[in-house]
Tab-separated table of C-alpha atoms and ligand atoms in Angstrom:
chain	number	residue	atom	x	y	z
A	1	MET	CA	104.213	212.493	73.304
A	2	ASN	CA	106.377	210.403	74.628
A	3	TYR	CA	109.125	213.221	76.178
A	4	ARG	CA	109.401	212.842	79.705
A	5	HIS	CA	111.942	215.706	81.175
A	6	ALA	CA	112.364	214.175	84.748
A	7	PHE	CA	114.880	212.161	82.946
A	8	HIS	CA	117.072	214.734	82.195
A	9	ALA	CA	115.915	217.881	84.801
A	10	GLY	CA	119.200	219.455	86.281
A	11	ASN	CA	121.585	218.173	83.241
A	12	PHE	CA	124.070	220.928	81.863
A	13	ALA	CA	121.307	221.935	79.530
A	14	ASP	CA	118.715	222.967	81.892
A	15	VAL	CA	121.593	224.572	83.682
A	16	PHE	CA	122.434	226.693	80.915
A	17	LYS	CA	118.807	227.119	79.812
A	18	HIS	CA	117.729	228.154	83.073
A	19	ILE	CA	120.538	230.517	84.315
A	20	ILE	CA	119.665	232.465	81.069
A	21	VAL	CA	116.596	232.764	81.344
A	22	ALA	CA	116.811	233.833	85.425
A	23	ARG	CA	119.379	236.792	83.869
A	24	ILE	CA	116.619	237.744	81.267
A	25	VAL	CA	113.547	237.809	84.183
A	26	GLU	CA	116.313	239.667	86.460
A	27	TYR	CA	116.887	242.354	83.692
A	28	LEU	CA	112.531	243.164	83.366
A	29	LYS	CA	112.349	243.176	86.987
A	30	GLN	CA	114.727	246.833	86.731
A	31	LYS	CA	111.622	248.798	85.746
A	32	PRO	CA	108.846	248.589	87.872
A	33	ALA	CA	106.075	248.085	85.291
A	34	ALA	CA	104.836	244.682	84.853
A	35	PHE	CA	105.794	242.052	82.994
A	36	ARG	CA	105.088	238.480	81.672
A	37	VAL	CA	106.287	235.044	81.181
A	38	ILE	CA	104.890	232.748	78.432
A	39	ASP	CA	106.714	229.490	78.758
A	40	THR	CA	105.017	227.568	75.942
A	41	HIS	CA	106.377	224.007	76.918
A	42	ALA	CA	106.785	223.851	80.667
A	43	GLY	CA	106.847	220.405	81.854
A	44	PRO	CA	105.676	219.775	85.222
A	45	GLY	CA	107.562	222.188	86.935
A	46	PHE	CA	109.197	220.544	89.404
A	47	TYR	CA	111.424	217.525	89.907
A	48	ASP	CA	112.754	214.858	92.461
A	49	LEU	CA	116.268	214.158	91.749
A	50	THR	CA	115.690	210.686	93.443
A	51	SER	CA	113.156	209.741	91.287
A	52	ASP	CA	113.428	206.777	89.199
A	53	GLU	CA	113.710	208.317	86.325
A	54	ALA	CA	116.189	210.927	87.433
A	55	GLN	CA	118.236	208.281	89.061
A	56	ARG	CA	118.184	206.097	85.895
A	57	THR	CA	120.496	208.714	83.718
A	58	GLY	CA	121.721	210.329	86.191
A	59	GLU	CA	122.082	213.795	84.102
A	60	TRP	CA	121.580	215.966	87.374
A	61	THR	CA	125.157	214.779	88.505
A	62	GLY	CA	127.060	216.494	85.497
A	63	GLY	CA	125.013	219.518	85.638
A	64	VAL	CA	123.069	221.047	88.785
A	65	GLY	CA	124.935	218.684	90.783
A	66	ARG	CA	128.372	219.926	89.740
A	67	ILE	CA	127.130	224.058	90.193
A	68	VAL	CA	126.370	223.560	93.921
A	69	SER	CA	129.518	222.161	95.121
A	70	PRO	CA	131.808	223.934	95.465
A	71	ALA	CA	130.383	227.536	95.907
A	72	LEU	CA	130.663	229.481	92.835
A	73	ALA	CA	133.214	232.668	93.025
A	74	GLY	CA	133.244	236.345	91.768
A	75	ASP	CA	131.066	237.167	89.079
A	76	ALA	CA	129.945	234.215	88.308
A	77	ALA	CA	128.584	233.406	91.960
A	78	ALA	CA	126.666	236.751	91.736
A	79	LEU	CA	125.388	236.262	88.113
A	80	ALA	CA	124.040	232.428	88.507
A	81	ALA	CA	122.535	233.523	92.220
A	82	PRO	CA	119.280	234.150	91.382
A	83	TRP	CA	118.487	230.675	89.850
A	84	LEU	CA	120.965	228.911	92.205
A	85	ASP	CA	118.855	230.784	95.064
A	86	ALA	CA	115.887	229.062	93.559
A	87	VAL	CA	117.201	225.720	93.319
A	88	ARG	CA	118.463	226.295	97.012
A	89	ARG	CA	115.129	227.387	98.472
A	90	VAL	CA	113.520	224.143	97.492
A	91	ASN	CA	116.009	221.742	99.293
A	92	ASP	CA	117.327	221.584	102.770
A	93	GLY	CA	120.724	222.145	103.794
A	94	ASP	CA	123.574	221.887	101.103
A	95	GLY	CA	122.739	218.617	99.584
A	96	ILE	CA	120.192	218.871	96.661
A	97	GLN	CA	117.178	216.921	96.291
A	98	TYR	CA	114.570	218.891	94.004
A	99	TYR	CA	115.412	221.210	90.612
A	100	PRO	CA	112.777	223.391	89.567
A	101	GLY	CA	112.147	223.720	86.161
A	102	SER	CA	111.362	226.485	84.423
A	103	PRO	CA	107.837	227.676	85.332
A	104	ALA	CA	108.948	226.698	89.204
A	105	LEU	CA	112.074	228.999	88.481
A	106	VAL	CA	110.315	231.776	86.752
A	107	ARG	CA	107.632	231.655	89.760
A	108	ALA	CA	110.340	232.309	92.177
A	109	LEU	CA	111.863	235.041	90.628
A	110	LEU	CA	108.795	237.323	89.778
A	111	ARG	CA	107.497	240.380	91.967
A	112	PRO	CA	103.702	241.182	92.751
A	113	GLN	CA	103.103	242.755	89.967
A	114	ASP	CA	104.566	240.255	87.573
A	115	ARG	CA	102.441	237.048	85.765
A	116	LEU	CA	103.523	233.680	84.233
A	117	THR	CA	101.678	231.711	81.618
A	118	ALA	CA	102.592	228.002	81.672
A	119	ILE	CA	101.801	226.009	78.817
A	120	GLU	CA	101.799	222.184	78.447
A	121	LEU	CA	100.117	220.092	76.139
A	122	HIS	CA	101.215	216.415	78.538
A	123	PRO	CA	97.745	215.839	80.219
A	124	VAL	CA	99.368	214.305	83.397
A	125	ASP	CA	102.524	217.038	83.222
A	126	ALA	CA	99.600	219.760	83.008
A	127	ASP	CA	97.745	218.409	85.682
A	128	THR	CA	100.824	218.019	88.136
A	129	LEU	CA	101.719	221.910	87.061
A	130	ARG	CA	97.906	222.887	87.926
A	131	LYS	CA	98.083	221.571	91.183
A	132	ARG	CA	101.372	222.892	91.827
A	133	PHE	CA	99.943	226.540	90.969
A	134	GLU	CA	96.438	226.472	92.588
A	135	GLY	CA	95.213	229.280	94.064
A	136	ASP	CA	98.624	231.078	92.362
A	137	PHE	CA	96.614	234.208	90.794
A	138	GLN	CA	99.953	235.152	89.748
A	139	THR	CA	100.056	231.955	87.602
A	140	ARG	CA	97.905	230.772	84.484
A	141	VAL	CA	98.130	227.400	83.653
A	142	ILE	CA	97.085	225.619	79.971
A	143	GLU	CA	96.498	222.535	78.812
A	144	LEU	CA	97.346	223.674	74.977
A	145	ASP	CA	99.900	223.302	72.311
A	146	GLY	CA	102.578	225.637	72.980
A	147	TRP	CA	103.281	226.570	69.265
A	148	LEU	CA	99.391	228.041	69.377
A	149	ALA	CA	100.497	230.316	72.255
A	150	LEU	CA	102.791	232.295	69.890
A	151	GLY	CA	100.164	233.539	67.951
A	152	ALA	CA	96.384	233.841	70.240
A	153	HIS	CA	98.561	234.695	73.383
A	154	LEU	CA	100.812	237.651	71.857
A	155	PRO	CA	101.557	240.550	72.693
A	156	PRO	CA	100.337	239.584	76.721
A	157	LYS	CA	98.310	243.084	77.928
A	158	GLU	CA	101.492	243.924	80.096
A	159	LYS	CA	103.218	244.494	76.655
A	160	ARG	CA	106.343	243.461	78.271
A	161	GLY	CA	108.070	239.920	78.807
A	162	LEU	CA	109.576	236.862	78.369
A	163	VAL	CA	108.339	234.560	75.636
A	164	LEU	CA	110.535	230.760	76.846
A	165	VAL	CA	110.368	228.383	73.659
A	166	ASP	CA	111.889	224.747	74.917
A	167	PRO	CA	110.217	222.159	72.738
A	168	PRO	CA	111.150	218.131	73.146
A	169	PHE	CA	112.945	217.915	70.175
A	170	GLU	CA	111.051	214.628	69.613
A	171	LYS	CA	109.914	215.352	66.186
A	172	GLU	CA	110.900	215.866	62.852
A	173	GLY	CA	111.020	219.539	61.978
A	174	GLU	CA	111.286	221.109	65.383
A	175	PHE	CA	114.073	223.474	64.339
A	176	GLU	CA	111.596	224.634	61.163
A	177	ARG	CA	108.768	224.854	63.930
A	178	LEU	CA	110.570	227.304	66.153
A	179	ALA	CA	112.252	229.453	63.283
A	180	ASP	CA	108.613	229.590	61.949
A	181	GLY	CA	106.835	230.483	65.315
A	182	LEU	CA	109.238	232.747	66.288
A	183	LYS	CA	108.542	234.761	62.980
A	184	LYS	CA	104.900	235.041	63.453
A	185	ALA	CA	105.528	235.585	66.924
A	186	HIS	CA	107.716	238.327	65.744
A	187	GLN	CA	105.132	239.897	63.795
A	188	ARG	CA	102.903	240.431	66.589
A	189	TRP	CA	104.479	241.100	69.174
A	190	PRO	CA	108.009	242.443	67.989
A	191	GLY	CA	109.231	244.266	71.179
A	192	GLY	CA	108.955	240.994	73.541
A	193	VAL	CA	112.309	238.845	74.731
A	194	TYR	CA	112.521	235.357	73.193
A	195	ALA	CA	114.477	232.823	74.322
A	196	LEU	CA	114.252	229.442	72.087
A	197	TRP	CA	116.039	226.136	73.522
A	198	TYR	CA	117.606	223.487	71.377
A	199	PRO	CA	119.955	220.511	71.283
A	200	ILE	CA	122.772	220.169	69.068
A	201	LYS	CA	122.619	216.811	67.712
A	202	ASP	CA	123.400	217.637	64.021
A	203	ALA	CA	126.265	220.418	62.726
A	204	ARG	CA	124.194	220.781	59.646
A	205	ALA	CA	120.698	220.874	60.967
A	206	HIS	CA	122.085	223.975	63.432
A	207	ALA	CA	123.958	225.882	61.025
A	208	ARG	CA	120.178	225.874	58.264
A	209	PHE	CA	118.178	226.477	61.731
A	210	ARG	CA	120.608	229.906	61.668
A	211	ASP	CA	120.336	230.650	58.187
A	212	ARG	CA	116.770	230.202	58.708
A	213	LEU	CA	116.555	232.880	61.962
A	214	VAL	CA	118.876	235.412	59.431
A	215	GLU	CA	116.135	234.669	56.302
A	216	ALA	CA	113.516	235.778	58.613
A	217	ALA	CA	114.549	239.138	58.750
A	218	ILE	CA	114.052	239.757	62.809
A	219	PRO	CA	117.216	242.031	64.333
A	220	LYS	CA	118.797	241.626	66.944
A	221	ILE	CA	118.906	238.142	67.155
A	222	VAL	CA	121.717	236.596	69.473
A	223	ASP	CA	122.415	232.708	69.106
A	224	VAL	CA	124.361	231.296	72.659
A	225	THR	CA	125.693	227.719	72.131
A	226	PHE	CA	127.001	225.377	74.889
A	227	PHE	CA	129.550	221.867	74.404
A	228	ILE	CA	130.654	219.857	77.446
A	229	ARG	CA	132.641	217.979	75.229
A	230	ALA	CA	133.746	218.008	71.411
A	231	HIS	CA	130.733	217.654	69.242
A	232	VAL	CA	130.028	214.144	67.306
A	233	ASP	CA	127.088	214.112	64.935
A	234	GLY	CA	124.676	211.245	66.389
A	235	GLY	CA	125.818	210.994	69.131
A	236	PRO	CA	124.498	211.432	73.165
A	237	LEU	CA	123.919	215.014	73.809
A	238	ASP	CA	126.918	217.275	74.019
A	239	GLY	CA	125.500	220.654	73.198
A	240	CYS	CA	122.714	222.875	73.116
A	241	GLY	CA	121.629	226.640	72.211
A	242	MET	CA	119.393	229.616	73.042
A	243	VAL	CA	118.577	231.766	70.626
A	244	VAL	CA	117.908	235.001	72.316
A	245	VAL	CA	115.716	237.781	70.362
A	246	ASN	CA	115.979	240.938	71.943
A	247	PRO	CA	118.166	240.246	74.068
A	248	PRO	CA	118.707	242.359	77.244
A	249	TYR	CA	121.939	244.710	76.755
A	250	PRO	CA	124.128	243.166	79.585
A	251	LEU	CA	123.470	239.742	78.555
A	252	GLU	CA	126.135	239.236	76.725
A	253	ALA	CA	128.775	240.907	78.873
A	254	GLU	CA	127.065	238.539	81.638
A	255	LEU	CA	127.912	235.229	79.640
A	256	ALA	CA	131.087	235.998	78.403
A	257	ALA	CA	131.833	236.038	82.773
A	258	LEU	CA	129.482	233.160	83.222
A	259	LEU	CA	130.068	230.577	80.374
A	260	PRO	CA	133.812	229.788	80.878
A	261	VAL	CA	133.124	228.829	84.509
A	262	LEU	CA	129.952	226.725	83.827
A	263	ARG	CA	132.240	224.996	80.920
A	264	ASP	CA	134.778	224.328	83.356
A	265	ARG	CA	132.244	222.689	85.820
A	266	MET	CA	130.204	220.840	83.561
A	267	ALA	CA	132.761	219.279	80.985
A	268	ASP	CA	133.151	215.859	80.206
A	269	GLY	CA	136.597	215.514	78.832
A	270	THR	CA	138.281	217.614	76.362
A	271	GLY	CA	136.499	219.826	74.058
A	272	ALA	CA	134.131	221.836	75.994
A	273	THR	CA	133.256	224.950	75.014
A	274	PHE	CA	130.750	227.929	73.771
A	275	ASP	CA	130.261	230.713	71.633
A	276	VAL	CA	127.919	233.815	71.739
A	277	ALA	CA	127.298	235.014	68.253
A	278	ARG	CA	125.045	237.937	66.838
A	279	LEU	CA	122.880	236.682	63.986
A	280	THR	CA	121.301	239.906	63.391
A	281	PRO	CA	122.243	243.503	63.909
A	282	GLU	CA	120.513	246.420	66.313
A	283	ARG	CA	118.476	247.302	62.860
A	284	LEU	CA	118.166	245.612	59.538
B	1	SAM	C1	112.156	220.439	77.498
B	1	SAM	S1	110.596	219.902	78.431
B	1	SAM	C2	110.235	221.521	79.211
B	1	SAM	C3	110.927	221.273	80.335
B	1	SAM	C4	110.701	222.836	80.965
B	1	SAM	N1	110.848	223.950	79.947
B	1	SAM	C5	111.929	223.379	81.873
B	1	SAM	O1	112.993	223.887	81.513
B	1	SAM	O2	112.022	223.059	82.977
B	1	SAM	C6	109.360	219.732	76.786
B	1	SAM	C7	108.090	219.761	77.409
B	1	SAM	O3	107.033	220.271	76.420
B	1	SAM	C8	105.777	219.186	76.350
B	1	SAM	N2	105.342	219.019	75.122
B	1	SAM	C9	105.890	218.628	74.098
B	1	SAM	N3	104.529	219.167	72.964
B	1	SAM	C10	103.870	219.774	73.456
B	1	SAM	C11	103.288	221.008	72.807
B	1	SAM	N4	102.755	221.024	71.583
B	1	SAM	N5	102.881	222.096	73.362
B	1	SAM	C12	103.207	222.339	74.746
B	1	SAM	N6	104.032	221.474	75.483
B	1	SAM	C13	104.660	220.269	74.527
B	1	SAM	C14	106.656	218.296	76.816
B	1	SAM	O4	105.385	217.334	77.635
B	1	SAM	C15	107.449	218.482	77.827
B	1	SAM	O5	106.897	218.491	79.138
């Protein structure tokens, strides 16, 4: 396991992913019943953007750095607020030094009745996570292969919630693992919301992934893609996507308001674009 998220924290892909996660969590909070978020590839949870790793790539300057200022306006500001407030709360003043990863973001959004399970396999990152959430009875940190959680940990006892699957894509076969993992998880817990993040490095691999998802015969799948520039296969990362299963009903309308603003803010040259595609209908 060589992947270290510290090099990429706060980049365009994190902004895209974390805003969608925050929208889903905000939706779950509309009902008083408790829910659980299961983050199967949680990372260390918190990032210093002045660290050697973050400075070496500078990726965050093209991501969260473009969103914090100038301030967003209108609907986009309101929709991004749960995520952006969580980012602001870990920083002093208007500047930005720290960036909350998915478990820190989700934790910041939970109500007292809600729970987070954060799973991480890298022993150093798992240890960092454990220390961060020590004594927090709402959060359970587990050092484990996140793919196993899609079996054993589902459904959670709350019977409501979100499973975030955000693997590093450093090994061959990650798209197949994602699609097969979703199928297994959905059989165990058809009512859960699932958010699966992936990079788009090869357009044909993305198309095959979509075919595999459709073949899985799971209803209510939405695939959201986002590019900061015109895509070139095999080039530096210029796009990514999020598959959402059982999306909250307002999500597509929210994304229609948010994504044009995120695209314009984080565009790097020409060809920045996004798409929200329904892969499978409400009922099969
Ligand atoms: C993309 S990063 C996660 C970023 C995090 N979800 C966020 O949004 O802040 C992927 C993480 O998965 C971890 N990882 C790699 N293989 C894993 C596995 N089989 N199970 C759980 N975690 C794994 C890596 O150590 C890395 O921290």
